[in-house]
Short mmCIF file of C-alpha atoms in Angstrom, two decimals:
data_model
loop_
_atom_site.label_atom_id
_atom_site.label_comp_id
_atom_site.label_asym_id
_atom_site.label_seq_id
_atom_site.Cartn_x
_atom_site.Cartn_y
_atom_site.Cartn_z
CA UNK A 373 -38.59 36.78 -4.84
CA UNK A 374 -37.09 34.07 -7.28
CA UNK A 375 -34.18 35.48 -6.48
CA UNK A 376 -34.62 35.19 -2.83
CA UNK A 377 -35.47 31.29 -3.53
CA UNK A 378 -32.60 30.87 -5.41
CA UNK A 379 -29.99 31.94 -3.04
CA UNK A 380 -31.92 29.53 -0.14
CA UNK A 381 -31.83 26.51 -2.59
CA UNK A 382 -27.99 26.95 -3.14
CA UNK A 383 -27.36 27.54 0.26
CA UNK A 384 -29.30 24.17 1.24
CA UNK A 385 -27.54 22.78 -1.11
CA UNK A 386 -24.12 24.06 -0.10
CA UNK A 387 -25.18 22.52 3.66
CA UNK A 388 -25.89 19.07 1.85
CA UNK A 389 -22.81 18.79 0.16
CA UNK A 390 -20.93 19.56 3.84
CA UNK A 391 -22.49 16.91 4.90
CA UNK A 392 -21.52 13.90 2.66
CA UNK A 393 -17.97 12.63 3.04
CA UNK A 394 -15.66 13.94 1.22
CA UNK A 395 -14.52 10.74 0.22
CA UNK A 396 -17.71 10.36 -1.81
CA UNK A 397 -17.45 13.25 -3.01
CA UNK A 398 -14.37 12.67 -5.08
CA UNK A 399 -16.07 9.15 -5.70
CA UNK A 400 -18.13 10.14 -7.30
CA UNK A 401 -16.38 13.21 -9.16
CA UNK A 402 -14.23 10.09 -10.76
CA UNK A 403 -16.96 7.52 -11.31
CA UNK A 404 -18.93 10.75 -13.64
CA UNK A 405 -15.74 10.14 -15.99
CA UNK A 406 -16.28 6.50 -16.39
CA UNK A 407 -18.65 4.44 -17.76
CA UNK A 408 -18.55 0.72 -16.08
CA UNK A 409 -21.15 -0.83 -18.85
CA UNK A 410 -24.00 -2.20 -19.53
CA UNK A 411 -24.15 -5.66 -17.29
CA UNK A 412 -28.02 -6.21 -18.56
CA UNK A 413 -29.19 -8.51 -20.70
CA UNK A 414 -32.35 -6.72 -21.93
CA UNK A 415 -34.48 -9.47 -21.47
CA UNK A 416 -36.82 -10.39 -18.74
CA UNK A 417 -35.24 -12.61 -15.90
CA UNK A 418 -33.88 -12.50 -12.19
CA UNK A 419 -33.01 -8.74 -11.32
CA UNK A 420 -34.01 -5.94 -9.29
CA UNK A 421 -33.95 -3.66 -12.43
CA UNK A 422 -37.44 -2.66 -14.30
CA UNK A 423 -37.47 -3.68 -17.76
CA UNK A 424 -41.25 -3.46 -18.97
CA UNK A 425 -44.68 -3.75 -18.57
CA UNK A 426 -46.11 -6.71 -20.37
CA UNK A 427 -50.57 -8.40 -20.28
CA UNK A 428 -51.12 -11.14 -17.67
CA UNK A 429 -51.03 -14.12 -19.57
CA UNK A 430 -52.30 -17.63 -18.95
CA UNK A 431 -49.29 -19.88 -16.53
CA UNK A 432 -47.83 -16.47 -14.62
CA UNK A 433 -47.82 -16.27 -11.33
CA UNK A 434 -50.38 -14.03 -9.76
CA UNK A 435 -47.26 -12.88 -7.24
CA UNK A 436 -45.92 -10.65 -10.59
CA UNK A 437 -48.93 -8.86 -11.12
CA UNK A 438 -48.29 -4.96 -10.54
CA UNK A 439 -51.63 -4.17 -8.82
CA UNK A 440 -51.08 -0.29 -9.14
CA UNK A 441 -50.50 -0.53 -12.70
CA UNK A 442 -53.18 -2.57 -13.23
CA UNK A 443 -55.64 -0.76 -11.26
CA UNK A 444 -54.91 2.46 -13.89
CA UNK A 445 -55.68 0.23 -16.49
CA UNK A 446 -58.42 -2.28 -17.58
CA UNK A 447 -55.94 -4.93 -18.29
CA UNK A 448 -54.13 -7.09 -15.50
CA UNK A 449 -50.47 -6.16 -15.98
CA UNK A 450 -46.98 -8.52 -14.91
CA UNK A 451 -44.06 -6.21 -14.21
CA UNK A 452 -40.61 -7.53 -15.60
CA UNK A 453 -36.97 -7.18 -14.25
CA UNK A 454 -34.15 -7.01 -16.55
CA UNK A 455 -32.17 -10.59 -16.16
CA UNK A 456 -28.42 -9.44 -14.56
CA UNK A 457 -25.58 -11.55 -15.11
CA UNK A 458 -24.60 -10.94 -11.12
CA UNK A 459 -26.43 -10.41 -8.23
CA UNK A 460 -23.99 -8.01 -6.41
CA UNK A 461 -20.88 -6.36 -6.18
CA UNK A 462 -18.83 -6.95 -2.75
CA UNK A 463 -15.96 -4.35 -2.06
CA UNK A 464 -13.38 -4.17 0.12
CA UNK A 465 -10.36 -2.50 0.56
CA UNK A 466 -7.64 -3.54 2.97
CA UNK A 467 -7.55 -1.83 6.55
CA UNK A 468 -3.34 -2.61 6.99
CA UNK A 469 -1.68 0.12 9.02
CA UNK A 470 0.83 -0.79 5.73
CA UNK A 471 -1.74 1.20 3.69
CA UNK A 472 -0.66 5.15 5.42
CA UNK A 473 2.56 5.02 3.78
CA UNK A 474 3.44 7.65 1.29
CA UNK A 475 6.37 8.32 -0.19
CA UNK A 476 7.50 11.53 -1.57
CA UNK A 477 6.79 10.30 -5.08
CA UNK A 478 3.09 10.23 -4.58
CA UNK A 479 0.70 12.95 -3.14
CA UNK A 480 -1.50 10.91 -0.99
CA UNK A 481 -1.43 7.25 1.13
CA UNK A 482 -2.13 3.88 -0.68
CA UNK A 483 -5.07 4.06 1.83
CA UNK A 484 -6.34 6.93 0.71
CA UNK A 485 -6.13 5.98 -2.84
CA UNK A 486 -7.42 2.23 -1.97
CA UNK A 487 -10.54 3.47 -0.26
CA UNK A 488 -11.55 6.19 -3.13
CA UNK A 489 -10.64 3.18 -5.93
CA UNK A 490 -13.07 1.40 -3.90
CA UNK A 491 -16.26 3.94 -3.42
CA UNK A 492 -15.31 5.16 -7.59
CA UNK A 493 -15.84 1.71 -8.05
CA UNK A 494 -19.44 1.28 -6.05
CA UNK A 495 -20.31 4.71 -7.48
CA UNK A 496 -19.71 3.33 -10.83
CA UNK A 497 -21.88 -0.12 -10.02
CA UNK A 498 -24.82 1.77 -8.38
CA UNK A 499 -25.34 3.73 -11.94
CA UNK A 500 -25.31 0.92 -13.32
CA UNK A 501 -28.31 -0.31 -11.34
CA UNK A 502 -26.01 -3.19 -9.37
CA UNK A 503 -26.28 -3.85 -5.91
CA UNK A 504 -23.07 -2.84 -4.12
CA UNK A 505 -22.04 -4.17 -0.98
CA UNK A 506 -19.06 -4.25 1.40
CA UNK A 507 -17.15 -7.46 2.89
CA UNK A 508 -16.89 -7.39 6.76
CA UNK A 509 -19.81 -4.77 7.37
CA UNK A 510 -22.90 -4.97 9.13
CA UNK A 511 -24.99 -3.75 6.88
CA UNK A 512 -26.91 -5.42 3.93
CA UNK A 513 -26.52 -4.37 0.03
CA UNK A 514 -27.87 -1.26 -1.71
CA UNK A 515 -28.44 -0.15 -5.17
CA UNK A 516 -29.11 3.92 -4.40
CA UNK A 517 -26.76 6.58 -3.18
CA UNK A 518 -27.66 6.04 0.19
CA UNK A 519 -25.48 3.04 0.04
CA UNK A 520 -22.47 4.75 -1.22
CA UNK A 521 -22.72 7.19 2.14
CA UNK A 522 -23.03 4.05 4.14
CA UNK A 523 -19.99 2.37 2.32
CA UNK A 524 -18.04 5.91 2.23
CA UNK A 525 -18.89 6.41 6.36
CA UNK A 526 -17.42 2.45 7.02
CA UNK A 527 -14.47 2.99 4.83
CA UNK A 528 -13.16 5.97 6.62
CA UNK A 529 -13.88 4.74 9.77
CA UNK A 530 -13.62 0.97 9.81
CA UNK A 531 -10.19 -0.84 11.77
CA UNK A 532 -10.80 -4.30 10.65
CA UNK A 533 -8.76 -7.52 9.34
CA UNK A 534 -5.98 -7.23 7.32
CA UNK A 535 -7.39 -9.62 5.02
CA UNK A 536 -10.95 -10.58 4.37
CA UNK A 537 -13.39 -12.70 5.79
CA UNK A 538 -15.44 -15.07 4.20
CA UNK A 539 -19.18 -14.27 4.74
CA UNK A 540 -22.82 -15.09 3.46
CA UNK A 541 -22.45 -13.93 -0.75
CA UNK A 542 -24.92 -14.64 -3.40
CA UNK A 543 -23.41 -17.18 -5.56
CA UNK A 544 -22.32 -15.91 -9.15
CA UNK A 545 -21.87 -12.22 -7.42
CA UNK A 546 -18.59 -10.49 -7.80
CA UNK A 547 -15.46 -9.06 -5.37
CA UNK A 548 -13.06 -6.64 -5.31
CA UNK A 549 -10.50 -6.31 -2.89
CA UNK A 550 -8.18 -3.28 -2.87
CA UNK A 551 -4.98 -3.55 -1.01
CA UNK A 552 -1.03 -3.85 -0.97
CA UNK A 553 -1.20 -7.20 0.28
CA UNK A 554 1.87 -7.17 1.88
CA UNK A 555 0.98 -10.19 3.92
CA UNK A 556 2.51 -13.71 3.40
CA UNK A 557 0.72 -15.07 0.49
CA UNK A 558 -0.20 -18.08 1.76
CA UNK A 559 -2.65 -16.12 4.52
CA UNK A 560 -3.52 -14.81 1.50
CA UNK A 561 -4.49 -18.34 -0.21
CA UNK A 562 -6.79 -19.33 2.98
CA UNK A 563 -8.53 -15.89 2.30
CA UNK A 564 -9.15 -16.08 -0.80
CA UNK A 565 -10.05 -20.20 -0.62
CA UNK A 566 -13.14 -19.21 2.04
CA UNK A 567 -14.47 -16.61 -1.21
CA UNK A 568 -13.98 -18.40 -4.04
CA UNK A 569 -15.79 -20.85 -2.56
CA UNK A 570 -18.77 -19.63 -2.67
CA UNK A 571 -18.47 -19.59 -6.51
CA UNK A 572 -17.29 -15.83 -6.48
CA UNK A 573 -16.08 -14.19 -9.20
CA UNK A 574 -13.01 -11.99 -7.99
CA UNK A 575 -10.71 -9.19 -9.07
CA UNK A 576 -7.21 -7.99 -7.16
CA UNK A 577 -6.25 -4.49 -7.30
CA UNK A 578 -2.77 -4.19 -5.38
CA UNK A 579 -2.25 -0.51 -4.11
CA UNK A 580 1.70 0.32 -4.31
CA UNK A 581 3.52 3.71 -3.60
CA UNK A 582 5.97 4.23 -6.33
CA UNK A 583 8.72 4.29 -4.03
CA UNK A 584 7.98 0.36 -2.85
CA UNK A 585 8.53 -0.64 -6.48
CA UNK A 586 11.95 1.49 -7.07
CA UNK A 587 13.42 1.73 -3.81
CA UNK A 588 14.46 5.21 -4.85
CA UNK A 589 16.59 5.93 -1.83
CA UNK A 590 20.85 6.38 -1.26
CA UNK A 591 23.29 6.57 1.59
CA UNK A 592 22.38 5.72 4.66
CA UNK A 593 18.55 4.97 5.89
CA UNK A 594 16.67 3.38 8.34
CA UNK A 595 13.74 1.76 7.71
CA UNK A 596 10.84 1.52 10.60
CA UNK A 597 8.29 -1.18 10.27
CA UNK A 598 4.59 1.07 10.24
CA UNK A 599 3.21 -1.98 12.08
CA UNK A 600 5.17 -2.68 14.79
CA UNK A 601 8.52 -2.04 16.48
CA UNK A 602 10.70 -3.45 14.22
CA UNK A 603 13.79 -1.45 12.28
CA UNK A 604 16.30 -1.60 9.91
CA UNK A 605 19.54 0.39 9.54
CA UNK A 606 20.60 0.29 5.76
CA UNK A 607 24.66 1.99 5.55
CA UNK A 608 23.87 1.91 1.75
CA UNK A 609 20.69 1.66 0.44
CA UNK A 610 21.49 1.81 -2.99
CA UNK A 611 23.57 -1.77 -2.80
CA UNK A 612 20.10 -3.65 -1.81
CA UNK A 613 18.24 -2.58 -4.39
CA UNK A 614 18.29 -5.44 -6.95
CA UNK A 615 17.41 -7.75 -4.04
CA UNK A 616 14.80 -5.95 -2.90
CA UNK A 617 13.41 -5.42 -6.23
CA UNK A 618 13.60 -9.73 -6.79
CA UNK A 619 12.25 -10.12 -3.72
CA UNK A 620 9.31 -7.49 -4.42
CA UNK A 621 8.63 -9.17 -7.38
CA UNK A 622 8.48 -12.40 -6.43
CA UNK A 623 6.13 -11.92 -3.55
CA UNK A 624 3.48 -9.74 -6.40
CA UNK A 625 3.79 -12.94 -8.97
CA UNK A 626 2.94 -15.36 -6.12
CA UNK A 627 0.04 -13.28 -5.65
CA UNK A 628 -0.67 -13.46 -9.36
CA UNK A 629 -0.56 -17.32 -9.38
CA UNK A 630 -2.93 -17.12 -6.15
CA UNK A 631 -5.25 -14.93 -8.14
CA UNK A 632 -4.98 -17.07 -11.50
CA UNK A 633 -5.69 -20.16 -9.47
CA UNK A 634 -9.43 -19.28 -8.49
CA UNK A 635 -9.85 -17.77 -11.76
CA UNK A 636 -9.54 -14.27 -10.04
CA UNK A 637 -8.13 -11.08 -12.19
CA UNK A 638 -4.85 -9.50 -10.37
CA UNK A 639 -4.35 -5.52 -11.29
CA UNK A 640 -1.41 -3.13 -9.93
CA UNK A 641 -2.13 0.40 -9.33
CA UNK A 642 0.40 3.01 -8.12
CA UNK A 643 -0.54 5.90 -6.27
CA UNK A 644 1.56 8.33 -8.72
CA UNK A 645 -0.79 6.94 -11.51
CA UNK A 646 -4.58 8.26 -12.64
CA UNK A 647 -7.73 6.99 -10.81
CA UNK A 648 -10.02 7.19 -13.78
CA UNK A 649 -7.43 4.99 -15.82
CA UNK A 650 -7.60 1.76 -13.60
CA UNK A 651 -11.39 2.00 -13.22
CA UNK A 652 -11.56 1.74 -17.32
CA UNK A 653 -9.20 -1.43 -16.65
CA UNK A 654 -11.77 -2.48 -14.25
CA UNK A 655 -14.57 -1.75 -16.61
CA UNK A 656 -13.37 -4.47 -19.16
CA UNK A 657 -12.52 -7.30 -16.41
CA UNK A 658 -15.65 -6.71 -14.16
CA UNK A 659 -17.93 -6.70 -17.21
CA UNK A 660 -16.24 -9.71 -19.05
CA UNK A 661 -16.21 -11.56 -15.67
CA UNK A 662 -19.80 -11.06 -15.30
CA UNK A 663 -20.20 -12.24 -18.90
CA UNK A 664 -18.42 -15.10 -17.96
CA UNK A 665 -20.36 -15.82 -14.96
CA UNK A 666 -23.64 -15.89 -17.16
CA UNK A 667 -22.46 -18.04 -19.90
CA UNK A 668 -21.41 -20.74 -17.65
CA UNK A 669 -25.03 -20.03 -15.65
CA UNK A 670 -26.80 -20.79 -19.24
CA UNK A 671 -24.45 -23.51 -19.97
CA UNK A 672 -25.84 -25.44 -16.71
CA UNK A 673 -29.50 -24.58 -16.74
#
C-alpha cells in the first residue's frame, strides 16, 4: 500500500514538473547555487515580510492589530514587517531579434541565456522574500513561485520593444535589464532617462556571443543583418578586425558612461561564460545598491 502511494505521488509529481517551463526549471536549478543576500534590516518597518509578534501598546494603530493572533491569546497583539531597503525588483530582458544569434563558440542564443539570467535572477529575489516584477507586462508584482511561472510564461512568449518602457515603479525599487543593446546609445539614453526618473536604482547586464567580441572569422564572409534585409560581403574578414573591434568597443563604453550617468551598474556577460558566476556579480551590486538606496532614504527622513 505505501508503496502503491509512493509510486502515485512521484508520478504526480513527474506530471507537475511537465508542466512548468522549462525555462524555470533551469531558473531555478541555478538560483539553488546562489545566494542573493540578506536585503532585511531586522527591524520593524515598511515590508511585506513577517518579522515578529510584539503587545499592543498605547499610540499604535488599531489597523496593525493581528485579530487571529490575538483571539488565541488574552493579549491584543501588533504584527510587524521586517523594514526592506527596496520595494521591488523590475526585470527585463531585451526582446531584439539581435538576441537569436549564436555563434559556434557558444552552445545556446544570447536570448536564451538573457531570459534564464533574468528568471535565475527573480528566482533568486523571490527567496529572498522580494517582490519581483517584470517591465512591459500586464501583470502586477509577486513574491511566491507563482510569479516566477508568470514571469517564465511572458519571457518565452513576449515580442515586445527593443528597449524598455518607462511605467508606474515604486520609487527606491530596483531594475535589471538584460540585453545586447545593440541599439544606438542615445535611444538608449531616452530609455533609460524615463527610469531613472522615477528614482530607480538600475543595473545593465549586456548579453554578447563570444564571437561579437573576437570576430573570429577568415576569408571570405557575408554577413546578413538578423533584423532586416540588409548584407554585407567581407573578401577578407580577417583585415576588419581591429576596426570592428574599436568600433565594438566604443559603442559598449558609451553604454558604460550612459549607465554611470544615472548612477546605474553596467555588467558584460558572454554566453561561453557560467550563469551562476554573473549572478554572484549581481549579488554584490544588487545588494550594495539596495544598501545605498536605504542610506540615502535615512539620510532624508
Amino acid at each position: 500500500m505505501a508503496g502503491d502511494q509512493a509510486i502515485r505521488l512521484h508520478d504526480r509529481a513527474e506530471q507537475a514538473s511537465r508542466a512548468l517551463p522549462p525555462l524555470l526549471v533551469s531558473a531555478e536549478r541555478i538560483a539553488a547555487t546562489v545566494i542573493l543576500g540578506v536585503h532585511g534590516r531586522k527591524r520593524a518597518g515598511p515590508g511585506e515580510s513577517f518579522w515578529q509578534y510584539r503587545p499592543y501598546s498605547y499610540g499604535d494603530s488599531t489597523q496593525r492589530i493581528d485579530w487571529h493572533k490575538s483571539a488565541r491569546s488574552d493579549r491584543v497583539f501588533i504584527r510587524e514587517n521586517e523594514w526592506e531597503a527596496a520595494n521591488t525588483l523590475w526585470l527585463w530582458s531585451q526582446p531584439s531579434l539581435s538576441m537569436d544569434f549564436r555563434s559556434h563558440l557558444s552552445n545556446v542564443t544570447k536570448r536564451d541565456r538573457a531570459e534564464l539570467v533574468t528568471l535565475a535572477l527573480g528566482a533568486l529575489a523571490v527567496r529572498a522574500h522580494e517582490r519581483v516584477g517584470v517591465i512591459g507586462a500586464p501583470f502586477a508584482p509577486g513574491h511566491a513561485r507563482p510569479a516566477l511561472i508568470r514571469i517564465a510564461e511572458w519571457l518565452t512568449g513576449h515580442q515586445g520593444a527593443s528597449l524598455p518602457e518607462a511605467q508606474r515603479m515604486t520609487r527606491l525599487s530596483s531594475a535589471v535589464l538584460v540585453g545586447d543593446f545593440f541599439e544606438p546609445a542615445e535611444l538608449m539614453a531616452k530609455s533609460l532617462t524615463r527610469i531613472a526618473a522615477a528614482g530607480i536604482t538600475g543595473h545593465l547586464i549586456q548579453v554578447v556571443d563570444p564571437a561579437e567580441e573576437t570576430l573570429p572569422y577568415a576569408g571570405r564572409m557575408e554577413f546578413h543583418d538578423m533584423a532586416g534585409p540588409l548584407k554585407f560581403l567581407a573578401n577578407k574578414t580577417e583585415s576588419l578586425r581591429g576596426a570592428y573591434a574599436a568600433k565594438f568597443a566604443a559603442h559598449r563604453e558609451h553604454l558604460r558612461d550612459i549607465a554611470h550617468r544615472f548612477g546605474w551598474t553596467f555588467t558584460v556577460h558572454r554566453t561561453d561564460e557560467p550563469v551562476a558566476r554573473l549572478l554572484m556579480v549581481m549579488h554584490g551590486l544588487i545588494g550594495g545598491a539596495k544598501s545605498r538606496a536605504f542610506a540615502s532614504q535615512g539620510q532624508s527622513a
